[in-house]
mmCIF file of C-alpha atoms in Angstrom:
data_model
loop_
_atom_site.group_PDB
_atom_site.id
_atom_site.type_symbol
_atom_site.label_atom_id
_atom_site.label_comp_id
_atom_site.label_asym_id
_atom_site.label_seq_id
_atom_site.Cartn_x
_atom_site.Cartn_y
_atom_site.Cartn_z
ATOM 1 C CA MET A 10 113.166 122.488 125.033
ATOM 2 C CA THR A 11 110.063 120.664 123.785
ATOM 3 C CA SER A 12 107.942 122.878 121.421
ATOM 4 C CA THR A 13 104.615 124.165 122.912
ATOM 5 C CA LEU A 14 102.970 122.085 120.126
ATOM 6 C CA ASP A 15 104.352 118.864 121.500
ATOM 7 C CA ALA A 16 103.450 117.568 124.866
ATOM 8 C CA PRO A 17 104.514 117.744 127.595
ATOM 9 C CA GLY A 18 107.041 120.769 126.959
ATOM 10 C CA ILE A 19 107.140 123.640 129.200
ATOM 11 C CA PRO A 20 105.918 126.753 127.472
ATOM 12 C CA THR A 21 107.605 130.181 128.195
ATOM 13 C CA PRO A 22 105.524 132.800 129.619
ATOM 14 C CA GLU A 23 105.379 134.628 126.299
ATOM 15 C CA ALA A 24 104.050 131.493 124.777
ATOM 16 C CA LEU A 25 101.505 130.702 127.354
ATOM 17 C CA PRO A 26 98.643 133.053 126.275
ATOM 18 C CA ALA A 27 98.807 131.746 122.676
ATOM 19 C CA LEU A 28 98.621 128.156 124.026
ATOM 20 C CA ARG A 29 95.623 128.873 126.160
ATOM 21 C CA ARG A 30 93.841 130.317 123.132
ATOM 22 C CA ARG A 31 94.712 127.329 120.921
ATOM 23 C CA THR A 32 93.531 124.902 123.641
ATOM 24 C CA ASN A 33 90.325 126.702 124.140
ATOM 25 C CA ALA A 34 89.833 126.827 120.434
ATOM 26 C CA VAL A 35 90.055 123.052 119.996
ATOM 27 C CA LEU A 36 87.708 122.576 123.146
ATOM 28 C CA ILE A 37 85.254 124.773 121.641
ATOM 29 C CA ALA A 38 85.178 122.990 118.444
ATOM 30 C CA SER A 39 84.631 119.593 120.107
ATOM 31 C CA GLN A 40 81.976 121.055 122.347
ATOM 32 C CA ILE A 41 80.122 122.287 119.340
ATOM 33 C CA LEU A 42 80.176 118.725 117.842
ATOM 34 C CA GLY A 43 79.413 117.056 121.078
ATOM 35 C CA GLY A 44 76.385 119.586 121.584
ATOM 36 C CA LEU A 45 74.971 118.353 118.233
ATOM 37 C CA GLY A 46 74.969 114.595 119.234
ATOM 38 C CA VAL A 47 74.040 114.657 123.062
ATOM 39 C CA PRO A 48 70.714 116.455 122.781
ATOM 40 C CA ILE A 49 69.303 113.903 120.364
ATOM 41 C CA GLY A 50 69.267 111.538 123.129
ATOM 42 C CA ILE A 51 67.878 113.837 125.580
ATOM 43 C CA ALA A 52 65.013 114.725 123.127
ATOM 44 C CA LEU A 53 64.195 111.129 122.003
ATOM 45 C CA ALA A 54 65.327 108.622 124.620
ATOM 46 C CA PRO A 55 62.102 108.781 126.710
ATOM 47 C CA VAL A 56 59.991 108.620 123.639
ATOM 48 C CA LEU A 57 62.044 105.721 122.235
ATOM 49 C CA ALA A 58 61.858 103.822 125.459
ATOM 50 C CA THR A 59 58.202 104.084 125.683
ATOM 51 C CA GLU A 60 57.986 102.748 122.154
ATOM 52 C CA VAL A 61 60.391 99.832 122.554
ATOM 53 C CA SER A 62 59.250 98.853 126.014
ATOM 54 C CA GLY A 63 55.385 99.407 125.441
ATOM 55 C CA THR A 64 55.013 100.976 128.731
ATOM 56 C CA GLU A 65 55.354 104.917 129.732
ATOM 57 C CA ALA A 66 56.358 103.858 133.366
ATOM 58 C CA LEU A 67 59.732 102.683 131.818
ATOM 59 C CA SER A 68 60.324 105.969 129.786
ATOM 60 C CA GLY A 69 62.652 107.410 132.435
ATOM 61 C CA LEU A 70 65.004 104.552 132.358
ATOM 62 C CA ALA A 71 66.504 105.147 128.963
ATOM 63 C CA PRO A 72 67.848 108.772 129.811
ATOM 64 C CA THR A 73 68.737 107.323 133.296
ATOM 65 C CA ALA A 74 70.842 104.730 131.458
ATOM 66 C CA SER A 75 72.551 107.503 129.733
ATOM 67 C CA VAL A 76 73.370 109.288 132.840
ATOM 68 C CA ALA A 77 74.260 106.138 134.619
ATOM 69 C CA GLY A 78 76.710 105.348 131.717
ATOM 70 C CA THR A 79 78.203 108.823 132.170
ATOM 71 C CA ALA A 80 78.665 108.227 135.833
ATOM 72 C CA LEU A 81 80.258 104.815 135.414
ATOM 73 C CA LEU A 82 82.687 105.963 132.858
ATOM 74 C CA SER A 83 83.664 109.064 134.924
ATOM 75 C CA LEU A 84 86.307 107.434 137.097
ATOM 76 C CA PRO A 85 87.879 105.147 134.309
ATOM 77 C CA LEU A 86 88.214 108.176 132.117
ATOM 78 C CA ALA A 87 89.636 110.260 135.009
ATOM 79 C CA ALA A 88 92.116 107.634 135.645
ATOM 80 C CA LEU A 89 93.181 107.494 132.116
ATOM 81 C CA MET A 90 93.428 111.380 131.961
ATOM 82 C CA THR A 91 95.512 111.485 135.172
ATOM 83 C CA ALA A 92 97.790 108.910 133.790
ATOM 84 C CA ARG A 93 98.246 110.038 130.002
ATOM 85 C CA GLY A 94 96.317 113.393 129.739
ATOM 86 C CA ARG A 95 93.168 115.004 128.638
ATOM 87 C CA ARG A 96 93.349 113.999 124.954
ATOM 88 C CA PRO A 97 93.153 110.084 125.176
ATOM 89 C CA GLY A 98 90.423 110.395 127.694
ATOM 90 C CA LEU A 99 88.209 112.651 125.442
ATOM 91 C CA VAL A 100 88.911 110.663 122.354
ATOM 92 C CA LEU A 101 87.902 107.414 123.941
ATOM 93 C CA ALA A 102 84.675 108.905 125.447
ATOM 94 C CA TYR A 103 83.606 110.180 122.008
ATOM 95 C CA LEU A 104 84.287 106.961 120.374
ATOM 96 C CA ILE A 105 82.394 105.053 123.115
ATOM 97 C CA GLY A 106 79.470 107.479 122.557
ATOM 98 C CA ALA A 107 79.449 106.597 118.767
ATOM 99 C CA LEU A 108 79.313 102.972 119.456
ATOM 100 C CA GLY A 109 76.372 103.530 121.797
ATOM 101 C CA ALA A 110 74.420 105.495 119.463
ATOM 102 C CA GLY A 111 74.712 102.559 117.062
ATOM 103 C CA LEU A 112 73.604 100.185 119.460
ATOM 104 C CA VAL A 113 70.556 102.271 120.186
ATOM 105 C CA VAL A 114 69.551 102.138 116.482
ATOM 106 C CA LEU A 115 70.028 98.257 116.536
ATOM 107 C CA ALA A 116 67.879 97.961 119.698
ATOM 108 C CA SER A 117 65.151 99.884 118.189
ATOM 109 C CA ALA A 118 65.224 97.749 115.121
ATOM 110 C CA VAL A 119 64.903 94.472 116.871
ATOM 111 C CA SER A 120 62.692 95.850 119.709
ATOM 112 C CA SER A 121 65.150 94.983 122.607
ATOM 113 C CA PHE A 122 64.668 97.221 125.644
ATOM 114 C CA PRO A 123 67.755 95.755 127.435
ATOM 115 C CA LEU A 124 69.850 96.443 124.480
ATOM 116 C CA LEU A 125 68.435 99.986 124.220
ATOM 117 C CA LEU A 126 69.489 100.513 127.782
ATOM 118 C CA LEU A 127 72.829 99.446 127.192
ATOM 119 C CA GLY A 128 73.259 101.465 124.023
ATOM 120 C CA MET A 129 72.139 104.472 126.025
ATOM 121 C CA ALA A 130 74.566 103.787 128.753
ATOM 122 C CA ALA A 131 77.405 103.739 126.197
ATOM 123 C CA PHE A 132 75.783 106.925 124.546
ATOM 124 C CA GLY A 133 76.442 108.583 127.767
ATOM 125 C CA ALA A 134 80.143 108.681 127.216
ATOM 126 C CA GLY A 135 79.467 111.655 124.817
ATOM 127 C CA SER A 136 78.180 113.658 127.866
ATOM 128 C CA SER A 137 81.269 112.562 129.682
ATOM 129 C CA ALA A 138 83.552 114.051 127.192
ATOM 130 C CA ASN A 139 81.638 117.279 127.075
ATOM 131 C CA LEU A 140 81.722 117.496 130.855
ATOM 132 C CA GLN A 141 85.399 116.757 131.344
ATOM 133 C CA ALA A 142 86.247 119.276 128.578
ATOM 134 C CA ARG A 143 85.441 122.154 130.885
ATOM 135 C CA PHE A 144 88.021 120.904 133.404
ATOM 136 C CA ALA A 145 90.408 120.752 130.525
ATOM 137 C CA ALA A 146 89.868 124.492 129.991
ATOM 138 C CA ALA A 147 90.745 125.153 133.602
ATOM 139 C CA ASP A 148 94.051 123.390 133.340
ATOM 140 C CA LEU A 149 95.936 126.154 132.041
ATOM 141 C CA ALA A 150 93.656 129.004 133.133
ATOM 142 C CA GLU A 151 94.882 131.854 135.544
ATOM 143 C CA PRO A 152 93.099 131.267 138.867
ATOM 144 C CA ASP A 153 91.089 134.495 138.751
ATOM 145 C CA ARG A 154 89.735 133.613 135.439
ATOM 146 C CA ARG A 155 88.943 129.886 135.857
ATOM 147 C CA GLY A 156 85.148 130.605 136.110
ATOM 148 C CA ARG A 157 85.133 132.243 132.655
ATOM 149 C CA ALA A 158 87.581 129.761 131.099
ATOM 150 C CA ILE A 159 85.090 126.899 132.259
ATOM 151 C CA SER A 160 82.105 128.925 131.162
ATOM 152 C CA HIS A 161 83.404 129.685 127.560
ATOM 153 C CA VAL A 162 83.782 125.983 126.815
ATOM 154 C CA ILE A 163 80.221 125.232 128.370
ATOM 155 C CA TRP A 164 78.959 128.073 126.079
ATOM 156 C CA ALA A 165 80.344 126.545 123.090
ATOM 157 C CA THR A 166 77.976 123.703 123.451
ATOM 158 C CA THR A 167 75.038 126.103 122.787
ATOM 159 C CA ILE A 168 75.497 126.161 119.005
ATOM 160 C CA GLY A 169 75.260 122.345 118.553
ATOM 161 C CA SER A 170 72.827 121.848 121.472
ATOM 162 C CA VAL A 171 70.165 124.236 120.290
ATOM 163 C CA LEU A 172 70.414 122.732 116.757
ATOM 164 C CA GLY A 173 70.575 119.150 117.908
ATOM 165 C CA PRO A 174 66.915 118.487 119.058
ATOM 166 C CA ASN A 175 65.482 120.305 116.018
ATOM 167 C CA ILE A 176 67.355 118.009 113.572
ATOM 168 C CA ALA A 177 65.631 115.096 115.180
ATOM 169 C CA ALA A 178 62.391 115.389 112.984
ATOM 170 C CA PRO A 179 64.226 115.838 109.608
ATOM 171 C CA ALA A 180 66.872 113.081 110.539
ATOM 172 C CA SER A 181 63.817 110.795 111.292
ATOM 173 C CA ARG A 182 62.037 111.660 107.909
ATOM 174 C CA ALA A 183 65.486 110.765 106.078
ATOM 175 C CA PHE A 184 65.113 107.245 107.138
ATOM 176 C CA ALA A 185 61.501 106.869 106.275
ATOM 177 C CA GLY A 186 60.874 103.477 104.283
ATOM 178 C CA THR A 187 64.055 101.918 105.602
ATOM 179 C CA ALA A 188 64.570 99.241 108.291
ATOM 180 C CA ILE A 189 65.663 101.912 110.652
ATOM 181 C CA PRO A 190 62.762 102.894 112.914
ATOM 182 C CA GLU A 191 61.890 106.511 112.588
ATOM 183 C CA LYS A 192 62.811 107.719 116.113
ATOM 184 C CA ALA A 193 65.954 105.982 115.944
ATOM 185 C CA GLY A 194 67.321 107.454 112.743
ATOM 186 C CA PRO A 195 68.867 110.619 114.501
ATOM 187 C CA PHE A 196 71.176 108.440 116.661
ATOM 188 C CA LEU A 197 72.934 107.434 113.393
ATOM 189 C CA PHE A 198 73.753 111.027 112.982
ATOM 190 C CA ALA A 199 74.971 111.377 116.514
ATOM 191 C CA ALA A 200 77.155 108.499 116.055
ATOM 192 C CA GLY A 201 78.950 110.301 113.013
ATOM 193 C CA ILE A 202 79.114 113.379 114.959
ATOM 194 C CA PHE A 203 80.911 111.722 117.931
ATOM 195 C CA ALA A 204 83.342 110.250 115.517
ATOM 196 C CA VAL A 205 84.264 113.507 114.040
ATOM 197 C CA ALA A 206 84.720 115.008 117.528
ATOM 198 C CA ALA A 207 87.113 112.294 118.486
ATOM 199 C CA VAL A 208 89.095 112.925 115.268
ATOM 200 C CA VAL A 209 89.305 116.749 116.174
ATOM 201 C CA VAL A 210 90.669 116.260 119.658
ATOM 202 C CA ALA A 211 93.065 113.460 118.640
ATOM 203 C CA VAL A 212 94.583 115.597 116.043
ATOM 204 C CA LEU A 213 94.458 119.106 117.356
ATOM 205 C CA LEU A 214 94.580 119.105 121.151
ATOM 206 C CA ARG A 215 98.340 119.266 121.213
ATOM 207 C CA PRO A 216 99.949 119.675 123.582
ATOM 208 C CA ASP A 217 97.820 118.151 126.218
ATOM 209 C CA PRO A 218 96.563 120.772 128.623
ATOM 210 C CA LEU A 219 97.053 118.597 131.740
ATOM 211 C CA LEU A 220 100.207 117.320 130.981
ATOM 212 C CA THR A 221 101.428 120.952 130.235
ATOM 213 C CA ALA A 222 100.001 122.048 133.528
ATOM 214 C CA ARG A 223 102.102 119.438 135.473
ATOM 215 C CA ALA A 224 105.111 120.464 133.504
ATOM 216 C CA LEU A 225 104.484 124.144 134.739
ATOM 217 C CA ALA A 226 104.232 122.907 138.369
ATOM 218 C CA PRO A 227 107.311 120.475 138.677
ATOM 219 C CA GLN A 228 107.760 121.291 142.469
ATOM 220 C CA GLU A 229 104.262 119.463 143.053
ATOM 221 C CA ASP A 230 103.895 115.776 143.679
ATOM 222 C CA HIS A 231 102.725 114.064 140.630
ATOM 223 C CA SER A 232 103.074 110.524 141.657
ATOM 224 C CA ALA A 233 100.360 107.889 141.011
ATOM 225 C CA ARG A 234 99.672 107.781 144.651
ATOM 226 C CA SER A 235 98.896 111.560 144.780
ATOM 227 C CA ARG A 236 96.505 111.257 141.718
ATOM 228 C CA SER A 237 94.478 108.251 143.131
ATOM 229 C CA LEU A 238 90.798 107.983 143.952
ATOM 230 C CA LYS A 239 91.921 107.719 147.712
ATOM 231 C CA ALA A 240 93.887 111.048 147.295
ATOM 232 C CA ALA A 241 90.736 112.519 145.756
ATOM 233 C CA VAL A 242 88.260 111.665 148.569
ATOM 234 C CA ALA A 243 90.872 112.780 151.121
ATOM 235 C CA ALA A 244 91.382 116.069 149.343
ATOM 236 C CA VAL A 245 87.473 116.583 149.251
ATOM 237 C CA SER A 246 87.128 115.548 152.872
ATOM 238 C CA ALA A 247 89.681 117.940 154.117
ATOM 239 C CA SER A 248 88.198 120.990 152.353
ATOM 240 C CA PRO A 249 84.591 122.303 153.361
ATOM 241 C CA MET A 250 84.517 124.447 150.186
ATOM 242 C CA ALA A 251 85.331 121.180 148.086
ATOM 243 C CA ARG A 252 82.565 119.428 149.701
ATOM 244 C CA LEU A 253 80.299 122.341 148.880
ATOM 245 C CA ALA A 254 81.374 122.280 145.444
ATOM 246 C CA LEU A 255 80.593 118.624 145.136
ATOM 247 C CA VAL A 256 77.111 118.916 146.521
ATOM 248 C CA THR A 257 76.509 121.913 144.145
ATOM 249 C CA VAL A 258 77.343 120.222 140.921
ATOM 250 C CA ALA A 259 75.581 117.012 142.124
ATOM 251 C CA VAL A 260 72.396 118.599 143.413
ATOM 252 C CA SER A 261 72.235 121.112 140.504
ATOM 253 C CA HIS A 262 72.570 118.230 137.851
ATOM 254 C CA THR A 263 70.177 115.878 139.681
ATOM 255 C CA VAL A 264 67.408 118.445 139.840
ATOM 256 C CA MET A 265 67.888 119.433 136.269
ATOM 257 C CA VAL A 266 68.041 115.967 134.832
ATOM 258 C CA SER A 267 65.068 114.649 136.903
ATOM 259 C CA ILE A 268 62.757 117.399 135.726
ATOM 260 C CA MET A 269 63.985 117.606 132.120
ATOM 261 C CA VAL A 270 63.839 113.869 131.118
ATOM 262 C CA MET A 271 60.112 113.929 132.074
ATOM 263 C CA THR A 272 59.069 117.043 130.506
ATOM 264 C CA PRO A 273 58.864 115.578 127.023
ATOM 265 C CA VAL A 274 56.505 113.018 128.529
ATOM 266 C CA ASP A 275 54.313 115.518 130.245
ATOM 267 C CA LEU A 276 54.209 117.640 127.065
ATOM 268 C CA GLY A 277 52.981 114.585 125.186
ATOM 269 C CA HIS A 278 50.167 114.204 127.749
ATOM 270 C CA HIS A 279 49.046 117.653 126.675
ATOM 271 C CA GLY A 280 49.090 117.123 122.999
ATOM 272 C CA ALA A 281 52.566 118.474 122.143
ATOM 273 C CA SER A 282 54.079 117.456 118.808
ATOM 274 C CA LEU A 283 57.523 116.152 118.412
ATOM 275 C CA GLN A 284 58.559 119.382 116.879
ATOM 276 C CA LEU A 285 57.085 121.354 119.770
ATOM 277 C CA VAL A 286 58.943 119.061 122.183
ATOM 278 C CA GLY A 287 62.228 119.851 120.196
ATOM 279 C CA LEU A 288 61.631 123.491 120.631
ATOM 280 C CA VAL A 289 61.079 123.293 124.410
ATOM 281 C CA ILE A 290 64.271 121.266 124.825
ATOM 282 C CA SER A 291 66.134 123.711 122.691
ATOM 283 C CA GLY A 292 65.075 126.498 124.921
ATOM 284 C CA HIS A 293 66.169 124.603 127.859
ATOM 285 C CA ILE A 294 69.601 123.794 126.538
ATOM 286 C CA ALA A 295 69.994 127.480 125.438
ATOM 287 C CA GLY A 296 69.388 128.400 129.179
ATOM 288 C CA MET A 297 72.074 125.677 130.131
ATOM 289 C CA TYR A 298 74.800 127.002 127.714
ATOM 290 C CA ALA A 299 74.161 130.221 126.173
ATOM 291 C CA PHE A 300 74.474 132.319 129.370
ATOM 292 C CA SER A 301 77.289 130.362 130.895
ATOM 293 C CA PRO A 302 79.755 133.134 130.099
ATOM 294 C CA VAL A 303 77.615 135.480 132.170
ATOM 295 C CA MET A 304 77.750 132.887 135.072
ATOM 296 C CA GLY A 305 81.480 132.519 134.622
ATOM 297 C CA TRP A 306 81.986 136.320 134.923
ATOM 298 C CA LEU A 307 79.561 136.595 137.991
ATOM 299 C CA SER A 308 81.547 133.658 139.562
ATOM 300 C CA ASP A 309 85.030 135.477 139.207
ATOM 301 C CA ARG A 310 83.557 138.921 140.006
ATOM 302 C CA PHE A 311 81.462 138.431 142.987
ATOM 303 C CA GLY A 312 82.480 134.829 144.111
ATOM 304 C CA ARG A 313 81.539 131.320 143.647
ATOM 305 C CA LEU A 314 79.197 131.289 146.833
ATOM 306 C CA ALA A 315 76.961 134.078 145.402
ATOM 307 C CA VAL A 316 76.484 132.296 142.155
ATOM 308 C CA ILE A 317 75.653 129.005 144.043
ATOM 309 C CA GLY A 318 72.969 130.897 145.853
ATOM 310 C CA LEU A 319 71.745 132.208 142.499
ATOM 311 C CA ALA A 320 71.559 128.727 141.283
ATOM 312 C CA VAL A 321 69.219 127.572 144.065
ATOM 313 C CA GLY A 322 66.944 130.423 143.425
ATOM 314 C CA LEU A 323 66.754 129.756 139.751
ATOM 315 C CA LEU A 324 66.309 126.057 140.083
ATOM 316 C CA ALA A 325 63.381 126.556 142.608
ATOM 317 C CA CYS A 326 61.789 129.196 140.279
ATOM 318 C CA ALA A 327 62.128 126.729 137.455
ATOM 319 C CA ALA A 328 60.320 123.816 139.364
ATOM 320 C CA LEU A 329 57.412 126.454 140.278
ATOM 321 C CA LEU A 330 56.740 127.360 136.839
ATOM 322 C CA ALA A 331 57.100 123.980 135.105
ATOM 323 C CA GLY A 332 55.380 122.064 137.976
ATOM 324 C CA THR A 333 52.133 124.362 137.779
ATOM 325 C CA ALA A 334 52.102 124.886 133.816
ATOM 326 C CA GLY A 335 49.533 121.981 133.329
ATOM 327 C CA ALA A 336 48.465 122.321 129.636
ATOM 328 C CA SER A 337 50.344 125.800 129.093
ATOM 329 C CA HIS A 338 53.269 124.713 126.845
ATOM 330 C CA GLY A 339 54.567 128.370 127.118
ATOM 331 C CA ARG A 340 54.742 128.164 130.886
ATOM 332 C CA THR A 341 56.546 124.743 130.615
ATOM 333 C CA ALA A 342 58.956 126.067 128.172
ATOM 334 C CA ALA A 343 59.779 129.112 130.399
ATOM 335 C CA GLY A 344 60.198 126.829 133.212
ATOM 336 C CA LEU A 345 62.456 124.692 131.293
ATOM 337 C CA PHE A 346 64.555 127.772 130.140
ATOM 338 C CA VAL A 347 65.008 128.984 133.888
ATOM 339 C CA LEU A 348 65.901 125.294 134.722
ATOM 340 C CA GLY A 349 68.750 125.506 132.351
ATOM 341 C CA LEU A 350 70.020 128.832 133.812
ATOM 342 C CA GLY A 351 69.946 127.378 137.271
ATOM 343 C CA TRP A 352 71.979 124.305 136.048
ATOM 344 C CA SER A 353 74.512 126.648 134.299
ATOM 345 C CA ALA A 354 74.997 128.824 137.524
ATOM 346 C CA GLY A 355 75.418 125.795 139.670
ATOM 347 C CA LEU A 356 77.962 123.860 137.315
ATOM 348 C CA VAL A 357 80.106 126.730 136.395
ATOM 349 C CA ALA A 358 80.494 128.185 140.228
ATOM 350 C CA GLY A 359 80.598 124.588 141.525
ATOM 351 C CA SER A 360 83.263 123.618 139.079
ATOM 352 C CA ALA A 361 85.306 126.697 139.675
ATOM 353 C CA LEU A 362 85.167 126.121 143.342
ATOM 354 C CA LEU A 363 86.015 122.702 143.245
ATOM 355 C CA THR A 364 89.098 123.544 141.148
ATOM 356 C CA ASP A 365 90.004 126.295 143.567
ATOM 357 C CA SER A 366 89.706 124.132 146.637
ATOM 358 C CA VAL A 367 92.196 121.310 145.812
ATOM 359 C CA ALA A 368 95.765 120.932 145.283
ATOM 360 C CA GLY A 369 97.086 120.432 141.746
ATOM 361 C CA PRO A 370 98.183 116.783 141.821
ATOM 362 C CA ALA A 371 94.734 115.726 143.067
ATOM 363 C CA ARG A 372 92.353 117.889 140.730
ATOM 364 C CA ALA A 373 92.025 115.506 137.925
ATOM 365 C CA ALA A 374 91.097 112.668 140.191
ATOM 366 C CA VAL A 375 88.797 115.011 142.280
ATOM 367 C CA GLN A 376 87.115 116.103 139.054
ATOM 368 C CA GLY A 377 86.434 112.519 137.978
ATOM 369 C CA LEU A 378 85.038 112.104 141.424
ATOM 370 C CA SER A 379 82.876 114.966 140.962
ATOM 371 C CA ASP A 380 81.435 113.619 137.662
ATOM 372 C CA LEU A 381 80.847 110.386 139.291
ATOM 373 C CA THR A 382 78.934 111.853 141.969
ATOM 374 C CA MET A 383 76.791 114.334 140.006
ATOM 375 C CA ASN A 384 75.757 111.691 137.391
ATOM 376 C CA THR A 385 75.198 108.839 139.894
ATOM 377 C CA ALA A 386 72.970 111.150 141.760
ATOM 378 C CA ALA A 387 71.297 112.378 138.675
ATOM 379 C CA GLY A 388 70.879 108.637 137.442
ATOM 380 C CA ILE A 389 69.049 107.705 140.709
ATOM 381 C CA GLY A 390 66.911 110.976 140.284
ATOM 382 C CA GLY A 391 66.042 110.263 136.621
ATOM 383 C CA ALA A 392 64.844 106.590 137.458
ATOM 384 C CA LEU A 393 62.888 107.956 140.368
ATOM 385 C CA ALA A 394 61.468 110.750 138.210
ATOM 386 C CA GLY A 395 59.597 108.234 135.973
ATOM 387 C CA LEU A 396 58.091 106.498 138.811
ATOM 388 C CA ILE A 397 56.952 109.754 140.654
ATOM 389 C CA VAL A 398 55.237 110.992 137.265
ATOM 390 C CA ALA A 399 53.626 107.443 136.753
ATOM 391 C CA ARG A 400 52.275 107.266 140.462
ATOM 392 C CA ALA A 401 51.698 110.892 141.234
ATOM 393 C CA SER A 402 52.166 113.654 138.809
ATOM 394 C CA TYR A 403 54.786 115.868 136.894
ATOM 395 C CA GLY A 404 53.845 118.613 139.360
ATOM 396 C CA TRP A 405 54.842 116.355 142.322
ATOM 397 C CA LEU A 406 58.161 115.728 140.662
ATOM 398 C CA ASN A 407 59.007 119.378 140.555
ATOM 399 C CA LEU A 408 58.049 119.815 144.279
ATOM 400 C CA VAL A 409 60.468 116.919 145.111
ATOM 401 C CA GLY A 410 63.175 118.882 143.001
ATOM 402 C CA VAL A 411 62.592 121.913 145.297
ATOM 403 C CA CYS A 412 63.089 119.754 148.492
ATOM 404 C CA VAL A 413 66.271 118.357 147.097
ATOM 405 C CA LEU A 414 67.715 121.886 146.747
ATOM 406 C CA LEU A 415 67.248 122.732 150.445
ATOM 407 C CA PRO A 416 70.774 121.002 151.601
ATOM 408 C CA MET A 417 72.624 122.798 148.873
ATOM 409 C CA GLY A 418 71.140 126.181 149.957
ATOM 410 C CA GLY A 419 71.955 125.376 153.539
ATOM 411 C CA LEU A 420 75.527 124.609 152.816
ATOM 412 C CA ALA A 421 75.988 127.665 150.752
ATOM 413 C CA ILE A 422 74.557 129.934 153.506
ATOM 414 C CA ARG A 423 76.882 128.232 156.130
ATOM 415 C CA GLY A 424 79.856 128.767 153.694
ATOM 416 C CA ALA A 425 79.021 132.452 153.266
ATOM 417 C CA VAL A 426 78.815 132.884 156.944
ATOM 418 C CA LYS A 427 82.093 131.368 157.769
ATOM 419 C CA THR A 428 83.994 133.301 155.094
#
């Protein structure tokens, strides 16, 4: 028998708990690193886009390009993972993210807005890696603990994500007097961080959790046909709960991204400094990740549908707070924190419900389809967010976000009635 440290062996029942702990430890380490890199783009992309393009109306396109890159890479990465396991896909995603960060620095130096968008699109691969890691945690988890397994990996991002936006200012100052523009300097740090995360996963994520899960279920059909995009679409179409899960992660992510990407711009309108913007985004990211274990426990204890309902309520409350904040930076910060909590509830419960609702062979493809859907929707939302704020106001953007939540809430109520 192959050792549990060499994929794709079949671990004994006695060895499986230790393997789960080892896998989660490696995923947590990579999430901490990824969490340091990704928020730099979240905090600075809109500001950098305004500086390079010369117009605030295009400020939403840079974070939107990152979200679009995450979406476009979702299916190729999922295809790679279904064929060769989680490790190659995660490593490739982090390396593409590092390349993208380098392109952002170059684009800023030569004042090229198209190159900036290309760099941000590649930078989005870092988010792809962080998102896919939650499903890697679920590969070997017991069914009644999937919510917690997903949430623990999401929680690990808290450490890096809270620190990430706040290193933006000192990282910018580190390149003062050089050819690198002040606001682009932090992206060099992000490139190095992503490269280290790739090395951690490549060396330590052994055995591969997805390949091991397949080895533990030899009776299932693991042919290429059963793992195709067509099979993923068929699996979601056949399951009302899978459809609800897909809508939940897509809507939660879209509402969060659309409001979040324009908050730095709105804060700037009301005189907020770069450091204050960093603090507000840090609080938002703390809401996204720090309480995810609570959301995982609630999801396992009270059911996925209850937590999806909680997500709708939290996201609506966040939009109300942020949309009516005006010059009150404290109210905006509170709204962004609650926005993060709502996203966490929707992502954890939706991801767990999606994994519950489809058969093992199609799961990786369905998970890739889920990330494609959520990031495509969020990319469109981010692009429209800039236009809405430019032509109307930040308050109107939040009102539109509440309206987008209505279908998600309706499907959750319908699902609860039927169960």
